[in-house]
Amino acid sequence: MPPMSGSVLVEDVRVSTEHWLGGERVASTDAFEDVSPIDERVIAHVASGGRQEVDLAVRAAREAFAERGRTEPKQRSQVLHAIADGIEARVPELAAVETRDNGSLLRSMRNSVMPRVARNFRFFAD
């Protein structure tokens, strides 16, 4: 398997291939091939979590849990609404990447799935 780079272009969208742990991108000691079911081409070599990454993720989650537990509900709601806003702003890009990754219909991703993701964040925000 070729060495993993930090990101790759998927449908003209720059996508990170690294973990997101503790608020930052983290390279992995190992990677797996992400193969598109559309044409069976390798999309990217994506970070595969090993012992180091799991330990880092658990440590980051424990640290974040204490802080998040002290966050007021209004602030939590604002964060979730901001995530939904970001999803809605990038529906075409997210739909294109997810279609390539999982083989779903592009129009379904654009018109149904991605908007639903945003609505789910808004539901839990409220």
PDB file of C-alpha atoms in Angstrom:
ATOM      1  CA  MET A   1       0.000   0.000   0.000  1.00  0.00           C
ATOM      2  CA  PRO A   2       1.429   3.432  -0.902  1.00  0.00           C
ATOM      3  CA  PRO A   3       2.213   5.831   1.942  1.00  0.00           C
ATOM      4  CA  MET A   4      -0.752   7.792   3.194  1.00  0.00           C
ATOM      5  CA  SER A   5      -0.834  11.516   2.552  1.00  0.00           C
ATOM      6  CA  GLY A   6      -2.712  13.925   4.790  1.00  0.00           C
ATOM      7  CA  SER A   7      -5.491  14.531   2.289  1.00  0.00           C
ATOM      8  CA  VAL A   8      -6.833  13.573  -1.109  1.00  0.00           C
ATOM      9  CA  LEU A   9      -9.100  15.085  -3.740  1.00  0.00           C
ATOM     10  CA  VAL A  10     -12.416  13.257  -4.032  1.00  0.00           C
ATOM     11  CA  GLU A  11     -14.755  14.655  -6.688  1.00  0.00           C
ATOM     12  CA  ASP A  12     -12.725  17.904  -6.595  1.00  0.00           C
ATOM     13  CA  VAL A  13     -13.198  18.198  -2.819  1.00  0.00           C
ATOM     14  CA  ARG A  14     -10.149  18.128  -0.520  1.00  0.00           C
ATOM     15  CA  VAL A  15     -10.767  15.411   2.101  1.00  0.00           C
ATOM     16  CA  SER A  16      -8.488  14.612   5.017  1.00  0.00           C
ATOM     17  CA  THR A  17      -7.343  11.014   5.308  1.00  0.00           C
ATOM     18  CA  GLU A  18      -6.171  11.413   8.882  1.00  0.00           C
ATOM     19  CA  HIS A  19      -7.903  11.003  12.232  1.00  0.00           C
ATOM     20  CA  TRP A  20      -9.493  13.941  14.044  1.00  0.00           C
ATOM     21  CA  LEU A  21      -8.433  13.455  17.650  1.00  0.00           C
ATOM     22  CA  GLY A  22      -8.328  15.970  20.439  1.00  0.00           C
ATOM     23  CA  GLY A  23      -9.134  18.828  18.080  1.00  0.00           C
ATOM     24  CA  GLU A  24      -6.379  18.181  15.563  1.00  0.00           C
ATOM     25  CA  ARG A  25      -5.490  15.986  12.619  1.00  0.00           C
ATOM     26  CA  VAL A  26      -3.405  12.966  13.554  1.00  0.00           C
ATOM     27  CA  ALA A  27      -1.574  10.713  11.123  1.00  0.00           C
ATOM     28  CA  SER A  28      -1.968   6.990  11.625  1.00  0.00           C
ATOM     29  CA  THR A  29       0.526   4.193  11.955  1.00  0.00           C
ATOM     30  CA  ASP A  30      -1.571   2.232   9.478  1.00  0.00           C
ATOM     31  CA  ALA A  31      -4.060   2.842   6.670  1.00  0.00           C
ATOM     32  CA  PHE A  32      -6.721   1.010   4.700  1.00  0.00           C
ATOM     33  CA  GLU A  33      -7.836   1.348   1.113  1.00  0.00           C
ATOM     34  CA  ASP A  34     -11.134   3.124   0.610  1.00  0.00           C
ATOM     35  CA  VAL A  35     -12.510   1.625  -2.601  1.00  0.00           C
ATOM     36  CA  SER A  36     -15.450   3.152  -4.453  1.00  0.00           C
ATOM     37  CA  PRO A  37     -18.231   0.660  -5.211  1.00  0.00           C
ATOM     38  CA  ILE A  38     -19.018   2.714  -8.316  1.00  0.00           C
ATOM     39  CA  ASP A  39     -15.947   1.660 -10.286  1.00  0.00           C
ATOM     40  CA  GLU A  40     -13.837  -0.260  -7.735  1.00  0.00           C
ATOM     41  CA  ARG A  41     -11.067   2.359  -7.877  1.00  0.00           C
ATOM     42  CA  VAL A  42      -9.142   3.273  -4.757  1.00  0.00           C
ATOM     43  CA  ILE A  43     -10.339   6.657  -3.555  1.00  0.00           C
ATOM     44  CA  ALA A  44      -7.720   7.065  -0.844  1.00  0.00           C
ATOM     45  CA  HIS A  45      -5.609   5.381   1.749  1.00  0.00           C
ATOM     46  CA  VAL A  46      -7.328   6.352   5.001  1.00  0.00           C
ATOM     47  CA  ALA A  47      -6.027   6.339   8.574  1.00  0.00           C
ATOM     48  CA  SER A  48      -6.748   3.081  10.347  1.00  0.00           C
ATOM     49  CA  GLY A  49      -6.851   3.338  14.109  1.00  0.00           C
ATOM     50  CA  GLY A  50      -4.335   1.262  16.000  1.00  0.00           C
ATOM     51  CA  ARG A  51      -3.447   1.089  19.669  1.00  0.00           C
ATOM     52  CA  GLN A  52      -1.802   4.535  19.669  1.00  0.00           C
ATOM     53  CA  GLU A  53      -4.760   6.220  18.028  1.00  0.00           C
ATOM     54  CA  VAL A  54      -7.258   4.495  20.305  1.00  0.00           C
ATOM     55  CA  ASP A  55      -5.307   5.571  23.386  1.00  0.00           C
ATOM     56  CA  LEU A  56      -5.148   9.136  22.103  1.00  0.00           C
ATOM     57  CA  ALA A  57      -8.873   9.134  21.290  1.00  0.00           C
ATOM     58  CA  VAL A  58      -9.815   7.835  24.738  1.00  0.00           C
ATOM     59  CA  ARG A  59      -7.565  10.394  26.436  1.00  0.00           C
ATOM     60  CA  ALA A  60      -9.022  13.227  24.330  1.00  0.00           C
ATOM     61  CA  ALA A  61     -12.589  12.068  25.022  1.00  0.00           C
ATOM     62  CA  ARG A  62     -11.978  11.974  28.771  1.00  0.00           C
ATOM     63  CA  GLU A  63     -10.525  15.473  28.714  1.00  0.00           C
ATOM     64  CA  ALA A  64     -13.360  16.826  26.578  1.00  0.00           C
ATOM     65  CA  PHE A  65     -16.049  15.138  28.674  1.00  0.00           C
ATOM     66  CA  ALA A  66     -15.268  17.194  31.761  1.00  0.00           C
ATOM     67  CA  GLU A  67     -15.313  20.456  29.801  1.00  0.00           C
ATOM     68  CA  ARG A  68     -18.434  19.597  27.782  1.00  0.00           C
ATOM     69  CA  GLY A  69     -20.245  18.618  30.954  1.00  0.00           C
ATOM     70  CA  ARG A  70     -19.828  22.185  32.207  1.00  0.00           C
ATOM     71  CA  THR A  71     -21.052  23.728  28.942  1.00  0.00           C
ATOM     72  CA  GLU A  72     -24.419  25.426  29.216  1.00  0.00           C
ATOM     73  CA  PRO A  73     -27.232  23.943  27.112  1.00  0.00           C
ATOM     74  CA  LYS A  74     -27.555  27.175  25.104  1.00  0.00           C
ATOM     75  CA  GLN A  75     -23.881  26.946  24.079  1.00  0.00           C
ATOM     76  CA  ARG A  76     -24.245  23.268  23.182  1.00  0.00           C
ATOM     77  CA  SER A  77     -27.237  24.140  21.041  1.00  0.00           C
ATOM     78  CA  GLN A  78     -25.284  26.888  19.265  1.00  0.00           C
ATOM     79  CA  VAL A  79     -22.484  24.451  18.421  1.00  0.00           C
ATOM     80  CA  LEU A  80     -24.908  21.896  16.969  1.00  0.00           C
ATOM     81  CA  HIS A  81     -26.708  24.577  14.949  1.00  0.00           C
ATOM     82  CA  ALA A  82     -23.335  25.783  13.620  1.00  0.00           C
ATOM     83  CA  ILE A  83     -22.551  22.224  12.502  1.00  0.00           C
ATOM     84  CA  ALA A  84     -25.928  22.050  10.747  1.00  0.00           C
ATOM     85  CA  ASP A  85     -25.228  25.401   9.072  1.00  0.00           C
ATOM     86  CA  GLY A  86     -21.884  24.057   7.834  1.00  0.00           C
ATOM     87  CA  ILE A  87     -23.502  20.923   6.450  1.00  0.00           C
ATOM     88  CA  GLU A  88     -26.198  22.904   4.657  1.00  0.00           C
ATOM     89  CA  ALA A  89     -23.582  25.209   3.147  1.00  0.00           C
ATOM     90  CA  ARG A  90     -21.642  22.254   1.750  1.00  0.00           C
ATOM     91  CA  VAL A  91     -24.391  19.844   0.676  1.00  0.00           C
ATOM     92  CA  PRO A  92     -23.168  19.602  -2.950  1.00  0.00           C
ATOM     93  CA  GLU A  93     -19.603  18.794  -1.876  1.00  0.00           C
ATOM     94  CA  LEU A  94     -20.609  16.370   0.868  1.00  0.00           C
ATOM     95  CA  ALA A  95     -23.059  14.640  -1.461  1.00  0.00           C
ATOM     96  CA  ALA A  96     -20.408  14.207  -4.168  1.00  0.00           C
ATOM     97  CA  VAL A  97     -17.872  12.730  -1.759  1.00  0.00           C
ATOM     98  CA  GLU A  98     -20.370  10.389  -0.100  1.00  0.00           C
ATOM     99  CA  THR A  99     -21.694   9.227  -3.456  1.00  0.00           C
ATOM    100  CA  ARG A 100     -18.165   8.319  -4.578  1.00  0.00           C
ATOM    101  CA  ASP A 101     -17.472   6.647  -1.219  1.00  0.00           C
ATOM    102  CA  ASN A 102     -20.618   4.542  -0.847  1.00  0.00           C
ATOM    103  CA  GLY A 103     -22.166   4.360  -4.304  1.00  0.00           C
ATOM    104  CA  SER A 104     -25.469   6.043  -3.418  1.00  0.00           C
ATOM    105  CA  LEU A 105     -27.394   8.085  -5.937  1.00  0.00           C
ATOM    106  CA  LEU A 106     -26.076  11.641  -6.094  1.00  0.00           C
ATOM    107  CA  ARG A 107     -29.545  13.196  -6.203  1.00  0.00           C
ATOM    108  CA  SER A 108     -30.551  11.200  -3.122  1.00  0.00           C
ATOM    109  CA  MET A 109     -27.488  12.433  -1.263  1.00  0.00           C
ATOM    110  CA  ARG A 110     -28.115  16.045  -2.362  1.00  0.00           C
ATOM    111  CA  ASN A 111     -31.864  16.167  -1.872  1.00  0.00           C
ATOM    112  CA  SER A 112     -32.474  13.817   1.017  1.00  0.00           C
ATOM    113  CA  VAL A 113     -29.549  12.364   2.950  1.00  0.00           C
ATOM    114  CA  MET A 114     -27.336  15.409   3.510  1.00  0.00           C
ATOM    115  CA  PRO A 115     -30.232  17.753   4.325  1.00  0.00           C
ATOM    116  CA  ARG A 116     -31.457  15.117   6.769  1.00  0.00           C
ATOM    117  CA  VAL A 117     -28.040  15.075   8.444  1.00  0.00           C
ATOM    118  CA  ALA A 118     -28.376  18.825   9.041  1.00  0.00           C
ATOM    119  CA  ARG A 119     -31.934  18.391  10.355  1.00  0.00           C
ATOM    120  CA  ASN A 120     -30.726  15.717  12.773  1.00  0.00           C
ATOM    121  CA  PHE A 121     -28.158  18.130  14.232  1.00  0.00           C
ATOM    122  CA  ARG A 122     -30.887  20.780  14.561  1.00  0.00           C
ATOM    123  CA  PHE A 123     -33.227  18.286  16.250  1.00  0.00           C
ATOM    124  CA  PHE A 124     -30.629  17.494  18.903  1.00  0.00           C
ATOM    125  CA  ALA A 125     -29.681  21.156  19.224  1.00  0.00           C
ATOM    126  CA  ASP A 126     -33.266  22.001  20.110  1.00  0.00           C
TER     127      ASP A 126
END
